[in-house]
mmCIF file of C-alpha atoms in Angstrom:
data_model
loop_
_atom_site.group_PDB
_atom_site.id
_atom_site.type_symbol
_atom_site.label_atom_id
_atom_site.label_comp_id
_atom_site.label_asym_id
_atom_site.label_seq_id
_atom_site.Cartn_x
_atom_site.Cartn_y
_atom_site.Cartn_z
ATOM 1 C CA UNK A 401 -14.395 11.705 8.808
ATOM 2 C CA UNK A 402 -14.091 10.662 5.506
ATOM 3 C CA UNK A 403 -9.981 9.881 5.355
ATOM 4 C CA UNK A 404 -9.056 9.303 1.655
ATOM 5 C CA UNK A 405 -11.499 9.732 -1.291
ATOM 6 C CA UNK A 406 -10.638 9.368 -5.228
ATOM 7 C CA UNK A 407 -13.109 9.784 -7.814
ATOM 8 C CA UNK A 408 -13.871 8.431 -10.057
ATOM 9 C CA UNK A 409 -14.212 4.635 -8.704
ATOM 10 C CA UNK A 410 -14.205 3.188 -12.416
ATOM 11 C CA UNK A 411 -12.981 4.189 -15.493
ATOM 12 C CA UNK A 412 -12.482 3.113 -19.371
ATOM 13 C CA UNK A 413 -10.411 4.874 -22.170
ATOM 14 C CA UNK A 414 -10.003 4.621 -25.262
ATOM 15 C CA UNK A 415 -5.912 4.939 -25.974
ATOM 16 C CA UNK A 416 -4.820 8.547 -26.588
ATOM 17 C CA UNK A 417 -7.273 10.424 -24.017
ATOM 18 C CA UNK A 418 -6.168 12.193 -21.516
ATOM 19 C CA UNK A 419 -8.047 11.907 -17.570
ATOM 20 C CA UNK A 420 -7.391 12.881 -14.574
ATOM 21 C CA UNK A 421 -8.151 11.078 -10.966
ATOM 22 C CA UNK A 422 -8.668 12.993 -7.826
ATOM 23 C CA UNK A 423 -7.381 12.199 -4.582
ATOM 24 C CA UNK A 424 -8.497 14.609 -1.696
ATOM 25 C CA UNK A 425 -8.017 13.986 2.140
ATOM 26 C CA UNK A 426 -9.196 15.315 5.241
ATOM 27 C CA UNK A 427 -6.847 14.543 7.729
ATOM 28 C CA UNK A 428 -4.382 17.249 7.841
ATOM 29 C CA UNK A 429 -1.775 15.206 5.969
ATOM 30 C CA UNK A 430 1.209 17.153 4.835
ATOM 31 C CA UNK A 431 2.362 14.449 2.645
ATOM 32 C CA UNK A 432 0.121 12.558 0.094
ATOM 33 C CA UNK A 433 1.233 9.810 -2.775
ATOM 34 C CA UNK A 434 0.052 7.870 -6.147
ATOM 35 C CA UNK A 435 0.424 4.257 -6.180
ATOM 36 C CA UNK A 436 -0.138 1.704 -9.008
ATOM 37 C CA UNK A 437 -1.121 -2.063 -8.464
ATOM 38 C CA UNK A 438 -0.837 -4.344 -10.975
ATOM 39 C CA UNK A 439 -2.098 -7.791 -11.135
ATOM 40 C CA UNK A 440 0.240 -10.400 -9.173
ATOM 41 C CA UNK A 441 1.953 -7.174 -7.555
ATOM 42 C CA UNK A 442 2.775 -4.902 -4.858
ATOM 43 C CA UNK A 443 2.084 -1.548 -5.241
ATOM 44 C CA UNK A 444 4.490 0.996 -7.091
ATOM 45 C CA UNK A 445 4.709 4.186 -6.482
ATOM 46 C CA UNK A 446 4.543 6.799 -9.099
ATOM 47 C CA UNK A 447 4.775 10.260 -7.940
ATOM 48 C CA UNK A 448 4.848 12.058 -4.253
ATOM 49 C CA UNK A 449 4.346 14.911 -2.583
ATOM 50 C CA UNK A 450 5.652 15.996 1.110
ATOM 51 C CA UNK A 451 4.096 19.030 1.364
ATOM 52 C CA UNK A 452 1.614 21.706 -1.007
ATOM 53 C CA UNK A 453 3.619 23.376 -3.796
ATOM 54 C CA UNK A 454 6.032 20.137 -3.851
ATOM 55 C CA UNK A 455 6.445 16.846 -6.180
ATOM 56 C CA UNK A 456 8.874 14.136 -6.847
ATOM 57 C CA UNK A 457 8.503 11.140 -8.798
ATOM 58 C CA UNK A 458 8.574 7.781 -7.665
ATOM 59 C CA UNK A 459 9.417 4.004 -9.299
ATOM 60 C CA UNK A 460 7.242 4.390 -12.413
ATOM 61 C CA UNK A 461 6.177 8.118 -13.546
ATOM 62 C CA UNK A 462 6.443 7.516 -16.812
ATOM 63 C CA UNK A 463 3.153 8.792 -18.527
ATOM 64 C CA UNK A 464 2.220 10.429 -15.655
ATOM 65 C CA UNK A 465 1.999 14.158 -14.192
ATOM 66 C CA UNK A 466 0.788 14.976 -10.760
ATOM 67 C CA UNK A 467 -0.663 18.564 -9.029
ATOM 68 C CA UNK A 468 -0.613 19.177 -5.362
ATOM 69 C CA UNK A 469 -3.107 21.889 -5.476
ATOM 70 C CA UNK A 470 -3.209 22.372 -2.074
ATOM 71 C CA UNK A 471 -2.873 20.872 0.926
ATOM 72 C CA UNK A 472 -5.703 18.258 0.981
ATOM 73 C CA UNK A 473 -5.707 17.533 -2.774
ATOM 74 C CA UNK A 474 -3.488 15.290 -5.132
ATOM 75 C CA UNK A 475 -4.798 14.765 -8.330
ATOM 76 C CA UNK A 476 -2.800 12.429 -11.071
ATOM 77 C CA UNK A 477 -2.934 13.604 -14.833
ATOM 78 C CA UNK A 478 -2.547 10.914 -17.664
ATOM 79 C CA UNK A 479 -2.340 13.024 -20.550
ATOM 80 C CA UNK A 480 -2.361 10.540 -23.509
ATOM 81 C CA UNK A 481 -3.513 6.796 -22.022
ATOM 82 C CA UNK A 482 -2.064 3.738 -23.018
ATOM 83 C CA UNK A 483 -3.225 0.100 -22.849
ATOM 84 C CA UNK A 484 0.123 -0.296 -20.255
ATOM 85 C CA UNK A 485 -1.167 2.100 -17.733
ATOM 86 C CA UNK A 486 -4.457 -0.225 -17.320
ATOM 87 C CA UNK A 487 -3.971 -0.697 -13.556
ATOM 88 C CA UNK A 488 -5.847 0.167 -10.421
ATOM 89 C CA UNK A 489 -4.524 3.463 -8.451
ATOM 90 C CA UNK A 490 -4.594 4.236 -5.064
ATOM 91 C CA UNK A 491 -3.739 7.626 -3.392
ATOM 92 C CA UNK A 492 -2.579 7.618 -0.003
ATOM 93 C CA UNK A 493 -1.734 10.240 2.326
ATOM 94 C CA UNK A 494 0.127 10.586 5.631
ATOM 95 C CA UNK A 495 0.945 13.148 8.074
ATOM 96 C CA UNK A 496 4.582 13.669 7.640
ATOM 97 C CA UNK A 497 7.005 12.365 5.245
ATOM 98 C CA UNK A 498 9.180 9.948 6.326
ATOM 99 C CA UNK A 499 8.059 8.792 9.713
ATOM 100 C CA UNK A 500 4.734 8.191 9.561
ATOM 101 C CA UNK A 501 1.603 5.342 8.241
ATOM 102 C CA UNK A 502 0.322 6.063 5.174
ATOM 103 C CA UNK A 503 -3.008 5.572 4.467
ATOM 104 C CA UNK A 504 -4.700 4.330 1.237
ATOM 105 C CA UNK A 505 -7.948 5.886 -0.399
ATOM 106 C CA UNK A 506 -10.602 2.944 -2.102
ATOM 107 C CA UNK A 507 -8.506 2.831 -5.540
ATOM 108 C CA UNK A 508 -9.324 3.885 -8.978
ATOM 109 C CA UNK A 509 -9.907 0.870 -11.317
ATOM 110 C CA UNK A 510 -8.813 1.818 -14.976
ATOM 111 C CA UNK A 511 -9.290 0.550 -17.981
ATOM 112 C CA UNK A 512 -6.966 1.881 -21.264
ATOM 113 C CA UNK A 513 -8.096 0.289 -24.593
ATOM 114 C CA UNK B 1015 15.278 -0.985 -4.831
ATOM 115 C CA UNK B 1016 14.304 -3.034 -1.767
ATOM 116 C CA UNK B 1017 13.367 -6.618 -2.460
ATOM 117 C CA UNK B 1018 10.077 -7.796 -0.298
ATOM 118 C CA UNK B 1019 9.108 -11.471 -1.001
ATOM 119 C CA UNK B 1020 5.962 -12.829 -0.058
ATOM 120 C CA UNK B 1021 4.132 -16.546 -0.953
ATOM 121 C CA UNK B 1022 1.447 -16.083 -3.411
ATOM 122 C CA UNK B 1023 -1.377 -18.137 -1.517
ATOM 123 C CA UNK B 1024 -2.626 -19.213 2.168
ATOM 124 C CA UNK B 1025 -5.187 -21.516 2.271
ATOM 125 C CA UNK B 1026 -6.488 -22.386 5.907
ATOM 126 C CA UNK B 1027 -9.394 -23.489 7.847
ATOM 127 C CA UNK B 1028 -11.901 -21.731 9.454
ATOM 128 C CA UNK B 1029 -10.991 -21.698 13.258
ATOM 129 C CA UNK B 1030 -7.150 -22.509 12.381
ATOM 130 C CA UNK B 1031 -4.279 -19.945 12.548
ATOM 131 C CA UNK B 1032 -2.752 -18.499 9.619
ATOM 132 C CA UNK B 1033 0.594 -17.582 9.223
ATOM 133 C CA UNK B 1034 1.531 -14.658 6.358
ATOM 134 C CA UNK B 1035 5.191 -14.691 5.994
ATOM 135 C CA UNK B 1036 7.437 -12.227 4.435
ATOM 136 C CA UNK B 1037 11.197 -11.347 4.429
ATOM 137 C CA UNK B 1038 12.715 -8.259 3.066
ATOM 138 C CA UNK B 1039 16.320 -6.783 2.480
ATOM 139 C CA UNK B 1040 17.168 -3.756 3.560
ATOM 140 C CA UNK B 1041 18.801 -4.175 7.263
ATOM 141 C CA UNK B 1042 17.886 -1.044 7.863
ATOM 142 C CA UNK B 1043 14.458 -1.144 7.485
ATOM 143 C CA UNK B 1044 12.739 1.236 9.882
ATOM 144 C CA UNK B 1045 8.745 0.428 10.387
ATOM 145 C CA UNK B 1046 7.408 -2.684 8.719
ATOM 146 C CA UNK B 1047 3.675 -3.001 7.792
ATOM 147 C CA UNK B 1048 1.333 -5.187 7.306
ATOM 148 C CA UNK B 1049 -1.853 -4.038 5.184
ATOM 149 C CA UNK B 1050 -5.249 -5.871 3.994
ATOM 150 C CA UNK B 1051 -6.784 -5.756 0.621
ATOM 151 C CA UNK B 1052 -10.345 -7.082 0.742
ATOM 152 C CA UNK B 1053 -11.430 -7.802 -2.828
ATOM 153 C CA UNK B 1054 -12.541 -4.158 -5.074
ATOM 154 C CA UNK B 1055 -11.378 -2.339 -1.502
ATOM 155 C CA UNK B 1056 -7.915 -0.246 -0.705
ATOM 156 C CA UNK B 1057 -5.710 -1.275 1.521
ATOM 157 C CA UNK B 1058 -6.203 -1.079 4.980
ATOM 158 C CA UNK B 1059 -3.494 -0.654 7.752
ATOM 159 C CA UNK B 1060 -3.564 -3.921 10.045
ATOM 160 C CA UNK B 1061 -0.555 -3.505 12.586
ATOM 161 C CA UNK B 1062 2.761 -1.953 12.302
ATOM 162 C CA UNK B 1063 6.135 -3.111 14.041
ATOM 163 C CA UNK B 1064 9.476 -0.778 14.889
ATOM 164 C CA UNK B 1065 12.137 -2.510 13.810
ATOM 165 C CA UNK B 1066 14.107 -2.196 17.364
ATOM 166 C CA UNK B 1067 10.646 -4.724 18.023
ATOM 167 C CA UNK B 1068 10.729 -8.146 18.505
ATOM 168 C CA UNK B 1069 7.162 -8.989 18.516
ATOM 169 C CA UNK B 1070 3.421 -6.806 18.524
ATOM 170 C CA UNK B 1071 0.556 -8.177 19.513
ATOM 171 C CA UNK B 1072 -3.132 -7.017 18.745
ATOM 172 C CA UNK B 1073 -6.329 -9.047 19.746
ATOM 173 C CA UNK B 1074 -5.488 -11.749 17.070
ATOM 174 C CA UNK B 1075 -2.685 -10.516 15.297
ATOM 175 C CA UNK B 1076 0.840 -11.284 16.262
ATOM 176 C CA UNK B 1077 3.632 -10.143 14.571
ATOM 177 C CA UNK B 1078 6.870 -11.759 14.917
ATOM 178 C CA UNK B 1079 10.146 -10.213 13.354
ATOM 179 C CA UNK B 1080 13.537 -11.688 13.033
ATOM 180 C CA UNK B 1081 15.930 -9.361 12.400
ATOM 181 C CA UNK B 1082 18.904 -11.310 11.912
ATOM 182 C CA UNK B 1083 16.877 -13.660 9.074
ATOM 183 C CA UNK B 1084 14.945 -10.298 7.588
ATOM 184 C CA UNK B 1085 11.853 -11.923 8.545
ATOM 185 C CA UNK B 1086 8.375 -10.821 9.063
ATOM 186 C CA UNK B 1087 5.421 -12.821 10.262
ATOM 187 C CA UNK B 1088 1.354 -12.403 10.605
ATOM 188 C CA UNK B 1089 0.133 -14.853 13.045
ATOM 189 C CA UNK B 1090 -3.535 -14.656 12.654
ATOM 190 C CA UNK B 1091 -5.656 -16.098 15.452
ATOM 191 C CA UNK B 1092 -9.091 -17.804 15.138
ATOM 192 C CA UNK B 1093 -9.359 -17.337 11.539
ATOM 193 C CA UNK B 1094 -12.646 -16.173 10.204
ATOM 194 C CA UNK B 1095 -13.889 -16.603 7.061
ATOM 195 C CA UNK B 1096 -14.130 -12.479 7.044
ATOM 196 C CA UNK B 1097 -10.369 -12.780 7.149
ATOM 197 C CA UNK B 1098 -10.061 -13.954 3.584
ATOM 198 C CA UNK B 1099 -8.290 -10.658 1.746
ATOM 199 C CA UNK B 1100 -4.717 -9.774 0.056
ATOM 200 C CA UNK B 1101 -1.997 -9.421 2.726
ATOM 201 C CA UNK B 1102 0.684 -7.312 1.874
ATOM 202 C CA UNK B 1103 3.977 -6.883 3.790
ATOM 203 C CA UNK B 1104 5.833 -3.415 3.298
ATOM 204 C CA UNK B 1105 8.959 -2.218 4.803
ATOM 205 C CA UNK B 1106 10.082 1.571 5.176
ATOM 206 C CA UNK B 1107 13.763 2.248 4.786
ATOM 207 C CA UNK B 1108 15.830 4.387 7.121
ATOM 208 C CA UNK B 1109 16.791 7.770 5.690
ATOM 209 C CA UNK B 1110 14.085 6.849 2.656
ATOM 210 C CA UNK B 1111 13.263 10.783 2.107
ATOM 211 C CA UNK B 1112 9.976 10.192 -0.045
ATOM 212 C CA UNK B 1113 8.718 7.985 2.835
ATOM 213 C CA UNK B 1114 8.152 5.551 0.320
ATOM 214 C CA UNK B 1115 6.999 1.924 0.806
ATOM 215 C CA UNK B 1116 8.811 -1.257 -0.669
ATOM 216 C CA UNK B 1117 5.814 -3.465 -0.886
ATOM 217 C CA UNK B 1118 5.567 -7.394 -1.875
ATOM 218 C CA UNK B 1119 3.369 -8.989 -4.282
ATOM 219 C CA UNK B 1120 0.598 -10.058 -1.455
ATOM 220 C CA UNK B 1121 -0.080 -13.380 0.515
ATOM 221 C CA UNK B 1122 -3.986 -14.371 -1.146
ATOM 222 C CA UNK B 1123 -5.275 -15.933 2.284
ATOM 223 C CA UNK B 1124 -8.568 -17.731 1.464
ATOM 224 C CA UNK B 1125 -10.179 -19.175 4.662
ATOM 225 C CA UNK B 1126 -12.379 -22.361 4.219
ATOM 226 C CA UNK B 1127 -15.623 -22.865 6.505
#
């Protein structure tokens, strides 16, 4: 049982490209999340998603666009980086929206030149 | 938003107890969390408390919470060197419809041997 996995682990840019990170669980979450951490700083959330086919944004989702392709997957879209969005993300997932523990995948460390 | 306020550093003694402390702001703050960031690692769920709770206890966590004062503590027994991570408080607000976590900056606890 793997829980949360996001690939890629590490990543550099160069400012302008576009990436996207994968989040994909297999716990039978309905409801899955994007969450930046910044250095000296709790984590803010960008975008979420209670269910497949749904999306709402979160603190920060500027620069940011999100697809719930189905019910295990949540991928995050930066379609031009920029040095600001340097951050680690973590996905996290849990199994109903408001009630329950969420629970965080190993992070994406990125790097926007 | 909710305000969560944590100190920046814990420095402790192998063998010693730590205590993480945290308050937050919203009275009506349903779950509250605590998670553990080990260095290059997501966060991991420690304990949880319901905020009709006055204290958990879990092998060597305690968690105390004050409701009146908006406080949360992480009594950690028997310290261990392996305990030295990021400890993050987070509270969950009642009727929050993304489900979304208000999380502080992190408590750095570095255990000496």
């Amino acid at each position: 049982n793997a829980g949360v996995t996001q690939t890629p682990k590490f990543q550099v840019l160069k400012t302008g490209q576009s990436m996207t990170l994968q989040c994909a669980q297999d716990m039978n979450h309905n409801s899955m999340y994007w969450y930046r951490q910044d250095p000296g700083m709790g984590l803010r959330l960008i975008y979420y998603s209670a269910s497949e086919g749904t999306t709402d944004k979160g603190e920060v989702p500027n620069g940011y666009n999100v697809s719930r392709l189905n019910k295990r997957e949540f991928s995050l879209r930066l379609e031009s980086a920029a040095p600001s969005q340097t951050s680690v993300y973590f996905c996290a997932s849990s199994p109903r929206e408001a009630a329950d523990t969420q629970y965080f995948g190993p992070g994406t460390r990125l790097t926007v030149l | 938003g909710e305000d969560v306020e944590q100190s920046l550093f814990l420095s402790v003694r192998e063998g010693d107890s730590s205590v993480i402390n945290c308050t937050y702001t919203d009275s009506s703050s349903t779950y509250l969390y605590w998670y553990k960031q080990e260095p290059g690692a997501g966060l991991q769920l420690l304990t949880y408390i319901f905020s009709n709770m006055d204290m958990k206890q879990d092998q060597r966590l305690t968690v105390l919470l004050n409701k009146k004062d908006k406080h949360l503590s992480l009594r950690i027994a028997d310290t261990q060197t392996g305990d030295s991570a990021i400890y993050f408080c987070a509270e969950k607000a009642r009727g929050s419809t993304l489900g979304r976590l208000y999380f502080g900056r992190g408590t750095q606890l570095t255990v000496w041997p």
